[in-house]
Amino acid sequence: MSPFTTRILDIRTGRTETVTDLTAACEDFLVEAAAGRDGLLNVFVPHATAGVAVLETGAGSDDDLLAALRDLLPADDRWRHRHGSPGHGRDHVLPAIVPPHATLPVVGGRLSLGTWQSVCLVDTNKDNPDRQVRLSFLG
């Protein structure tokens, strides 16, 4: 069993701002990659306009995050980066606030998350409906 294993997930986020829960896909990957071992899972988004967040989903926190990002990074004409749809420059600032990666503990082959924590892809870019997420296990 290799101490390092990686897989690419292809995610369709569509043309709206989204928070996509990746937790089940991470767990599925770890069944094979970790095979019961301890280690670290790195989740990385190779895009300049998306990020990875660990937060509660399903109880409104994911919508609250998108609302907070809209308040903090309005989709208007203030941005110097101006290609794409109006306000697209804000999408390029997003990874400075919601980083494009997270490294998470794996114990006994399973993610060691808190009770309400989920691993999520955060995508505010309406111009790019297709995303990749790289999952890498080191253990």
GROMACS .gro file of N, CA and C in nm:
model
  417
    1MET      N    1   0.085  -0.117   0.000
    1MET     CA    2   0.000   0.000   0.000
    1MET      C    3   0.089   0.124   0.000
    2SER      N    4   0.066   0.213  -0.093
    2SER     CA    5   0.147   0.334  -0.105
    2SER      C    6   0.117   0.432   0.009
    3PRO      N    7   0.220   0.499   0.062
    3PRO     CA    8   0.195   0.598   0.167
    3PRO      C    9   0.129   0.725   0.112
    4PHE      N   10   0.129   0.740  -0.021
    4PHE     CA   11   0.066   0.857  -0.083
    4PHE      C   12  -0.025   0.811  -0.196
    5THR      N   13  -0.151   0.851  -0.191
    5THR     CA   14  -0.249   0.817  -0.294
    5THR      C   15  -0.331   0.941  -0.325
    6THR      N   16  -0.362   0.960  -0.453
    6THR     CA   17  -0.438   1.079  -0.492
    6THR      C   18  -0.546   1.042  -0.593
    7ARG      N   19  -0.651   1.122  -0.594
    7ARG     CA   20  -0.763   1.103  -0.687
    7ARG      C   21  -0.821   1.240  -0.720
    8ILE      N   22  -0.870   1.253  -0.844
    8ILE     CA   23  -0.936   1.376  -0.888
    8ILE      C   24  -1.087   1.352  -0.891
    9LEU      N   25  -1.162   1.443  -0.830
    9LEU     CA   26  -1.308   1.442  -0.839
    9LEU      C   27  -1.349   1.548  -0.941
   10ASP      N   28  -1.437   1.512  -1.031
   10ASP     CA   29  -1.497   1.610  -1.123
   10ASP      C   30  -1.632   1.649  -1.065
   11ILE      N   31  -1.649   1.778  -1.039
   11ILE     CA   32  -1.770   1.830  -0.974
   11ILE      C   33  -1.836   1.932  -1.066
   12ARG      N   34  -1.964   1.917  -1.089
   12ARG     CA   35  -2.041   2.016  -1.166
   12ARG      C   36  -2.113   2.105  -1.067
   13THR      N   37  -2.070   2.232  -1.059
   13THR     CA   38  -2.130   2.326  -0.964
   13THR      C   39  -2.241   2.409  -1.027
   14GLY      N   40  -2.246   2.412  -1.159
   14GLY     CA   41  -2.352   2.487  -1.227
   14GLY      C   42  -2.321   2.635  -1.240
   15ARG      N   43  -2.423   2.711  -1.267
   15ARG     CA   44  -2.407   2.854  -1.295
   15ARG      C   45  -2.455   2.943  -1.180
   16THR      N   46  -2.460   2.887  -1.059
   16THR     CA   47  -2.498   2.966  -0.942
   16THR      C   48  -2.390   2.950  -0.836
   17GLU      N   49  -2.388   3.039  -0.738
   17GLU     CA   50  -2.297   3.026  -0.626
   17GLU      C   51  -2.336   2.903  -0.547
   18THR      N   52  -2.236   2.822  -0.511
   18THR     CA   53  -2.269   2.697  -0.443
   18THR      C   54  -2.170   2.662  -0.333
   19VAL      N   55  -2.221   2.587  -0.238
   19VAL     CA   56  -2.140   2.516  -0.139
   19VAL      C   57  -2.175   2.369  -0.159
   20THR      N   58  -2.077   2.291  -0.203
   20THR     CA   59  -2.100   2.150  -0.234
   20THR      C   60  -2.032   2.063  -0.129
   21ASP      N   61  -2.109   1.980  -0.062
   21ASP     CA   62  -2.055   1.892   0.042
   21ASP      C   63  -1.975   1.779  -0.023
   22LEU      N   64  -1.847   1.770   0.013
   22LEU     CA   65  -1.757   1.668  -0.040
   22LEU      C   66  -1.728   1.556   0.060
   23THR      N   67  -1.790   1.562   0.177
   23THR     CA   68  -1.754   1.471   0.286
   23THR      C   69  -1.770   1.324   0.246
   24ALA      N   70  -1.881   1.289   0.185
   24ALA     CA   71  -1.904   1.149   0.145
   24ALA      C   72  -1.799   1.103   0.044
   25ALA      N   73  -1.765   1.190  -0.052
   25ALA     CA   74  -1.663   1.155  -0.152
   25ALA      C   75  -1.527   1.138  -0.085
   26CYS      N   76  -1.497   1.220   0.015
   26CYS     CA   77  -1.371   1.206   0.090
   26CYS      C   78  -1.368   1.073   0.164
   27GLU      N   79  -1.478   1.040   0.230
   27GLU     CA   80  -1.486   0.913   0.304
   27GLU      C   81  -1.473   0.794   0.209
   28ASP      N   82  -1.539   0.800   0.093
   28ASP     CA   83  -1.529   0.692  -0.005
   28ASP      C   84  -1.384   0.673  -0.051
   29PHE      N   85  -1.316   0.783  -0.077
   29PHE     CA   86  -1.175   0.778  -0.118
   29PHE      C   87  -1.090   0.714  -0.009
   30LEU      N   88  -1.115   0.750   0.116
   30LEU     CA   89  -1.033   0.700   0.227
   30LEU      C   90  -1.052   0.552   0.253
   31VAL      N   91  -1.168   0.496   0.221
   31VAL     CA   92  -1.189   0.351   0.237
   31VAL      C   93  -1.080   0.276   0.163
   32GLU      N   94  -1.052   0.319   0.041
   32GLU     CA   95  -0.950   0.254  -0.041
   32GLU      C   96  -0.810   0.305  -0.008
   33ALA      N   97  -0.794   0.438  -0.004
   33ALA     CA   98  -0.661   0.497   0.008
   33ALA      C   99  -0.599   0.477   0.146
   34ALA      N  100  -0.677   0.493   0.252
   34ALA     CA  101  -0.622   0.482   0.387
   34ALA      C  102  -0.625   0.338   0.437
   35ALA      N  103  -0.727   0.264   0.397
   35ALA     CA  104  -0.740   0.123   0.436
   35ALA      C  105  -0.716   0.103   0.586
   36GLY      N  106  -0.782   0.187   0.667
   36GLY     CA  107  -0.774   0.172   0.811
   36GLY      C  108  -0.656   0.241   0.878
   37ARG      N  109  -0.568   0.303   0.800
   37ARG     CA  110  -0.449   0.368   0.857
   37ARG      C  111  -0.477   0.510   0.902
   38ASP      N  112  -0.390   0.561   0.987
   38ASP     CA  113  -0.390   0.702   1.026
   38ASP      C  114  -0.309   0.780   0.924
   39GLY      N  115  -0.341   0.908   0.911
   39GLY     CA  116  -0.265   0.994   0.820
   39GLY      C  117  -0.333   1.128   0.804
   40LEU      N  118  -0.311   1.187   0.689
   40LEU     CA  119  -0.368   1.318   0.657
   40LEU      C  120  -0.435   1.314   0.520
   41LEU      N  121  -0.549   1.379   0.511
   41LEU     CA  122  -0.617   1.398   0.383
   41LEU      C  123  -0.603   1.545   0.345
   42ASN      N  124  -0.547   1.569   0.228
   42ASN     CA  125  -0.541   1.704   0.175
   42ASN      C  126  -0.647   1.715   0.066
   43VAL      N  127  -0.728   1.819   0.073
   43VAL     CA  128  -0.830   1.848  -0.027
   43VAL      C  129  -0.788   1.978  -0.094
   44PHE      N  130  -0.768   1.974  -0.225
   44PHE     CA  131  -0.715   2.089  -0.298
   44PHE      C  132  -0.798   2.117  -0.423
   45VAL      N  133  -0.829   2.244  -0.444
   45VAL     CA  134  -0.904   2.287  -0.561
   45VAL      C  135  -0.808   2.364  -0.652
   46PRO      N  136  -0.774   2.309  -0.770
   46PRO     CA  137  -0.679   2.377  -0.858
   46PRO      C  138  -0.746   2.484  -0.946
   47HIS      N  139  -0.814   2.576  -0.881
   47HIS     CA  140  -0.885   2.682  -0.952
   47HIS      C  141  -0.858   2.814  -0.881
   48ALA      N  142  -0.850   2.922  -0.955
   48ALA     CA  143  -0.823   3.055  -0.899
   48ALA      C  144  -0.948   3.122  -0.843
   49THR      N  145  -1.062   3.054  -0.853
   49THR     CA  146  -1.189   3.117  -0.813
   49THR      C  147  -1.276   3.025  -0.729
   50ALA      N  148  -1.216   2.937  -0.651
   50ALA     CA  149  -1.293   2.846  -0.565
   50ALA      C  150  -1.211   2.817  -0.440
   51GLY      N  151  -1.278   2.765  -0.338
   51GLY     CA  152  -1.209   2.734  -0.214
   51GLY      C  153  -1.266   2.611  -0.147
   52VAL      N  154  -1.201   2.572  -0.037
   52VAL     CA  155  -1.244   2.458   0.043
   52VAL      C  156  -1.270   2.509   0.184
   53ALA      N  157  -1.386   2.474   0.237
   53ALA     CA  158  -1.422   2.515   0.373
   53ALA      C  159  -1.466   2.394   0.453
   54VAL      N  160  -1.442   2.401   0.583
   54VAL     CA  161  -1.494   2.300   0.676
   54VAL      C  162  -1.599   2.372   0.759
   55LEU      N  163  -1.725   2.331   0.740
   55LEU     CA  164  -1.835   2.398   0.809
   55LEU      C  165  -1.955   2.305   0.818
   56GLU      N  166  -2.052   2.347   0.896
   56GLU     CA  167  -2.179   2.274   0.907
   56GLU      C  168  -2.259   2.300   0.779
   57THR      N  169  -2.327   2.197   0.732
   57THR     CA  170  -2.415   2.213   0.616
   57THR      C  171  -2.555   2.166   0.653
   58GLY      N  172  -2.653   2.209   0.573
   58GLY     CA  173  -2.788   2.160   0.591
   58GLY      C  174  -2.872   2.235   0.693
   59ALA      N  175  -2.809   2.315   0.779
   59ALA     CA  176  -2.884   2.390   0.880
   59ALA      C  177  -2.880   2.539   0.851
   60GLY      N  178  -2.838   2.575   0.729
   60GLY     CA  179  -2.835   2.715   0.690
   60GLY      C  180  -2.698   2.778   0.690
   61SER      N  181  -2.598   2.713   0.750
   61SER     CA  182  -2.464   2.772   0.755
   61SER      C  183  -2.403   2.787   0.617
   62ASP      N  184  -2.431   2.693   0.527
   62ASP     CA  185  -2.378   2.703   0.391
   62ASP      C  186  -2.438   2.825   0.320
   63ASP      N  187  -2.568   2.849   0.336
   63ASP     CA  188  -2.630   2.969   0.278
   63ASP      C  189  -2.580   3.096   0.346
   64ASP      N  190  -2.557   3.087   0.478
   64ASP     CA  191  -2.502   3.202   0.551
   64ASP      C  192  -2.363   3.238   0.500
   65LEU      N  193  -2.282   3.136   0.470
   65LEU     CA  194  -2.148   3.161   0.416
   65LEU      C  195  -2.158   3.235   0.283
   66LEU      N  196  -2.244   3.188   0.193
   66LEU     CA  197  -2.260   3.256   0.064
   66LEU      C  198  -2.311   3.398   0.082
   67ALA      N  199  -2.403   3.421   0.175
   67ALA     CA  200  -2.454   3.556   0.201
   67ALA      C  201  -2.342   3.645   0.255
   68ALA      N  202  -2.260   3.592   0.345
   68ALA     CA  203  -2.148   3.670   0.400
   68ALA      C  204  -2.048   3.705   0.290
   69LEU      N  205  -2.022   3.610   0.200
   69LEU     CA  206  -1.930   3.637   0.090
   69LEU      C  207  -1.986   3.743  -0.004
   70ARG      N  208  -2.118   3.741  -0.027
   70ARG     CA  209  -2.181   3.845  -0.110
   70ARG      C  210  -2.166   3.982  -0.045
   71ASP      N  211  -2.180   3.989   0.088
   71ASP     CA  212  -2.163   4.115   0.160
   71ASP      C  213  -2.017   4.162   0.156
   72LEU      N  214  -1.926   4.069   0.176
   72LEU     CA  215  -1.784   4.101   0.182
   72LEU      C  216  -1.725   4.127   0.043
   73LEU      N  217  -1.771   4.051  -0.055
   73LEU     CA  218  -1.719   4.059  -0.192
   73LEU      C  219  -1.836   4.081  -0.289
   74PRO      N  220  -1.890   4.202  -0.296
   74PRO     CA  221  -2.004   4.226  -0.384
   74PRO      C  222  -1.970   4.205  -0.532
   75ALA      N  223  -2.067   4.153  -0.606
   75ALA     CA  224  -2.050   4.131  -0.750
   75ALA      C  225  -2.086   4.260  -0.824
   76ASP      N  226  -1.998   4.360  -0.814
   76ASP     CA  227  -2.022   4.487  -0.881
   76ASP      C  228  -1.898   4.527  -0.962
   77ASP      N  229  -1.892   4.652  -1.003
   77ASP     CA  230  -1.784   4.695  -1.093
   77ASP      C  231  -1.662   4.753  -1.021
   78ARG      N  232  -1.645   4.730  -0.892
   78ARG     CA  233  -1.530   4.783  -0.818
   78ARG      C  234  -1.400   4.710  -0.848
   79TRP      N  235  -1.407   4.591  -0.906
   79TRP     CA  236  -1.291   4.505  -0.921
   79TRP      C  237  -1.207   4.539  -1.043
   80ARG      N  238  -1.077   4.538  -1.030
   80ARG     CA  239  -0.986   4.564  -1.142
   80ARG      C  240  -0.983   4.446  -1.240
   81HIS      N  241  -0.997   4.327  -1.186
   81HIS     CA  242  -1.002   4.206  -1.269
   81HIS      C  243  -1.142   4.201  -1.331
   82ARG      N  244  -1.153   4.229  -1.459
   82ARG     CA  245  -1.286   4.254  -1.516
   82ARG      C  246  -1.332   4.158  -1.625
   83HIS      N  247  -1.258   4.054  -1.661
   83HIS     CA  248  -1.313   3.965  -1.763
   83HIS      C  249  -1.426   3.882  -1.703
   84GLY      N  250  -1.504   3.820  -1.787
   84GLY     CA  251  -1.614   3.736  -1.739
   84GLY      C  252  -1.738   3.817  -1.706
   85SER      N  253  -1.828   3.756  -1.631
   85SER     CA  254  -1.953   3.824  -1.598
   85SER      C  255  -1.927   3.941  -1.502
   86PRO      N  256  -2.023   4.033  -1.492
   86PRO     CA  257  -2.004   4.149  -1.403
   86PRO      C  258  -1.972   4.107  -1.259
   87GLY      N  259  -1.870   4.168  -1.203
   87GLY     CA  260  -1.829   4.138  -1.067
   87GLY      C  261  -1.742   4.015  -1.052
   88HIS      N  262  -1.701   3.955  -1.164
   88HIS     CA  263  -1.622   3.832  -1.160
   88HIS      C  264  -1.489   3.850  -1.087
   89GLY      N  265  -1.438   3.971  -1.080
   89GLY     CA  266  -1.313   3.996  -1.009
   89GLY      C  267  -1.319   3.949  -0.864
   90ARG      N  268  -1.436   3.955  -0.803
   90ARG     CA  269  -1.451   3.910  -0.665
   90ARG      C  270  -1.422   3.762  -0.651
   91ASP      N  271  -1.452   3.685  -0.755
   91ASP     CA  272  -1.428   3.541  -0.750
   91ASP      C  273  -1.278   3.511  -0.738
   92HIS      N  274  -1.196   3.601  -0.794
   92HIS     CA  275  -1.051   3.582  -0.787
   92HIS      C  276  -0.993   3.623  -0.651
   93VAL      N  277  -1.070   3.694  -0.571
   93VAL     CA  278  -1.029   3.731  -0.435
   93VAL      C  279  -1.073   3.622  -0.336
   94LEU      N  280  -1.175   3.547  -0.371
   94LEU     CA  281  -1.231   3.443  -0.282
   94LEU      C  282  -1.125   3.352  -0.220
   95PRO      N  283  -1.028   3.297  -0.296
   95PRO     CA  284  -0.933   3.204  -0.235
   95PRO      C  285  -0.844   3.265  -0.126
   96ALA      N  286  -0.838   3.397  -0.119
   96ALA     CA  287  -0.764   3.460  -0.009
   96ALA      C  288  -0.846   3.455   0.120
   97ILE      N  289  -0.975   3.434   0.109
   97ILE     CA  290  -1.065   3.429   0.225
   97ILE      C  291  -1.107   3.285   0.255
   98VAL      N  292  -1.144   3.211   0.152
   98VAL     CA  293  -1.175   3.068   0.162
   98VAL      C  294  -1.064   2.998   0.085
   99PRO      N  295  -0.962   2.947   0.155
   99PRO     CA  296  -0.844   2.895   0.086
   99PRO      C  297  -0.877   2.777  -0.006
  100PRO      N  298  -0.792   2.755  -0.107
  100PRO     CA  299  -0.818   2.646  -0.202
  100PRO      C  300  -0.777   2.508  -0.151
  101HIS      N  301  -0.757   2.495  -0.020
  101HIS     CA  302  -0.711   2.367   0.034
  101HIS      C  303  -0.751   2.352   0.180
  102ALA      N  304  -0.753   2.227   0.225
  102ALA     CA  305  -0.768   2.194   0.366
  102ALA      C  306  -0.694   2.063   0.390
  103THR      N  307  -0.626   2.053   0.502
  103THR     CA  308  -0.560   1.930   0.542
  103THR      C  309  -0.626   1.881   0.670
  104LEU      N  310  -0.674   1.757   0.665
  104LEU     CA  311  -0.758   1.704   0.772
  104LEU      C  312  -0.701   1.575   0.828
  105PRO      N  313  -0.717   1.551   0.959
  105PRO     CA  314  -0.667   1.428   1.018
  105PRO      C  315  -0.753   1.307   0.980
  106VAL      N  316  -0.685   1.196   0.960
  106VAL     CA  317  -0.750   1.068   0.933
  106VAL      C  318  -0.706   0.972   1.043
  107VAL      N  319  -0.800   0.916   1.113
  107VAL     CA  320  -0.771   0.824   1.223
  107VAL      C  321  -0.845   0.693   1.196
  108GLY      N  322  -0.769   0.585   1.191
  108GLY     CA  323  -0.830   0.455   1.164
  108GLY      C  324  -0.897   0.449   1.028
  109GLY      N  325  -0.846   0.525   0.932
  109GLY     CA  326  -0.900   0.524   0.796
  109GLY      C  327  -1.021   0.613   0.773
  110ARG      N  328  -1.058   0.690   0.877
  110ARG     CA  329  -1.178   0.777   0.865
  110ARG      C  330  -1.141   0.921   0.896
  111LEU      N  331  -1.212   1.012   0.832
  111LEU     CA  332  -1.194   1.154   0.863
  111LEU      C  333  -1.225   1.178   1.010
  112SER      N  334  -1.143   1.256   1.074
  112SER     CA  335  -1.164   1.288   1.215
  112SER      C  336  -1.222   1.430   1.223
  113LEU      N  337  -1.349   1.442   1.186
  113LEU     CA  338  -1.419   1.570   1.187
  113LEU      C  339  -1.503   1.582   1.313
  114GLY      N  340  -1.537   1.707   1.349
  114GLY     CA  341  -1.630   1.731   1.458
  114GLY      C  342  -1.770   1.689   1.418
  115THR      N  343  -1.858   1.680   1.513
  115THR     CA  344  -1.994   1.630   1.492
  115THR      C  345  -2.065   1.698   1.376
  116TRP      N  346  -2.055   1.829   1.365
  116TRP     CA  347  -2.130   1.903   1.264
  116TRP      C  348  -2.045   1.950   1.147
  117GLN      N  349  -1.920   1.906   1.140
  117GLN     CA  350  -1.831   1.954   1.035
  117GLN      C  351  -1.844   1.872   0.907
  118SER      N  352  -1.842   1.943   0.795
  118SER     CA  353  -1.838   1.883   0.662
  118SER      C  354  -1.728   1.950   0.581
  119VAL      N  355  -1.676   1.878   0.483
  119VAL     CA  356  -1.575   1.931   0.392
  119VAL      C  357  -1.648   1.978   0.267
  120CYS      N  358  -1.631   2.106   0.231
  120CYS     CA  359  -1.712   2.163   0.124
  120CYS      C  360  -1.629   2.239   0.020
  121LEU      N  361  -1.673   2.229  -0.104
  121LEU     CA  362  -1.623   2.313  -0.211
  121LEU      C  363  -1.708   2.439  -0.214
  122VAL      N  364  -1.642   2.555  -0.211
  122VAL     CA  365  -1.712   2.683  -0.217
  122VAL      C  366  -1.680   2.745  -0.352
  123ASP      N  367  -1.785   2.769  -0.432
  123ASP     CA  368  -1.767   2.820  -0.568
  123ASP      C  369  -1.864   2.935  -0.593
  124THR      N  370  -1.811   3.056  -0.607
  124THR     CA  371  -1.895   3.172  -0.637
  124THR      C  372  -1.887   3.211  -0.785
  125ASN      N  373  -1.806   3.140  -0.862
  125ASN     CA  374  -1.782   3.174  -1.002
  125ASN      C  375  -1.893   3.115  -1.090
  126LYS      N  376  -1.980   3.200  -1.139
  126LYS     CA  377  -2.091   3.156  -1.225
  126LYS      C  378  -2.045   3.125  -1.367
  127ASP      N  379  -1.922   3.165  -1.402
  127ASP     CA  380  -1.871   3.145  -1.538
  127ASP      C  381  -1.811   3.007  -1.561
  128ASN      N  382  -1.780   2.934  -1.455
  128ASN     CA  383  -1.715   2.804  -1.469
  128ASN      C  384  -1.796   2.698  -1.395
  129PRO      N  385  -1.882   2.624  -1.466
  129PRO     CA  386  -1.969   2.526  -1.400
  129PRO      C  387  -1.902   2.393  -1.367
  130ASP      N  388  -1.779   2.371  -1.416
  130ASP     CA  389  -1.711   2.244  -1.396
  130ASP      C  390  -1.584   2.264  -1.314
  131ARG      N  391  -1.571   2.185  -1.207
  131ARG     CA  392  -1.457   2.199  -1.116
  131ARG      C  393  -1.391   2.064  -1.093
  132GLN      N  394  -1.266   2.071  -1.053
  132GLN     CA  395  -1.194   1.952  -1.009
  132GLN      C  396  -1.152   1.973  -0.865
  133VAL      N  397  -1.149   1.863  -0.791
  133VAL     CA  398  -1.101   1.863  -0.655
  133VAL      C  399  -1.003   1.747  -0.644
  134ARG      N  400  -0.883   1.776  -0.596
  134ARG     CA  401  -0.783   1.670  -0.578
  134ARG      C  402  -0.784   1.625  -0.432
  135LEU      N  403  -0.804   1.496  -0.411
  135LEU     CA  404  -0.795   1.436  -0.278
  135LEU      C  405  -0.663   1.361  -0.271
  136SER      N  406  -0.584   1.387  -0.169
  136SER     CA  407  -0.455   1.320  -0.152
  136SER      C  408  -0.443   1.269  -0.009
  137PHE      N  409  -0.415   1.140   0.005
  137PHE     CA  410  -0.396   1.081   0.137
  137PHE      C  411  -0.249   1.050   0.157
  138LEU      N  412  -0.199   1.091   0.272
  138LEU     CA  413  -0.062   1.059   0.312
  138LEU      C  414  -0.070   0.988   0.446
  139GLY      N  415  -0.020   0.865   0.449
  139GLY     CA  416  -0.029   0.791   0.575
  139GLY      C  417   0.062   0.671   0.577
   0.00000   0.00000   0.00000
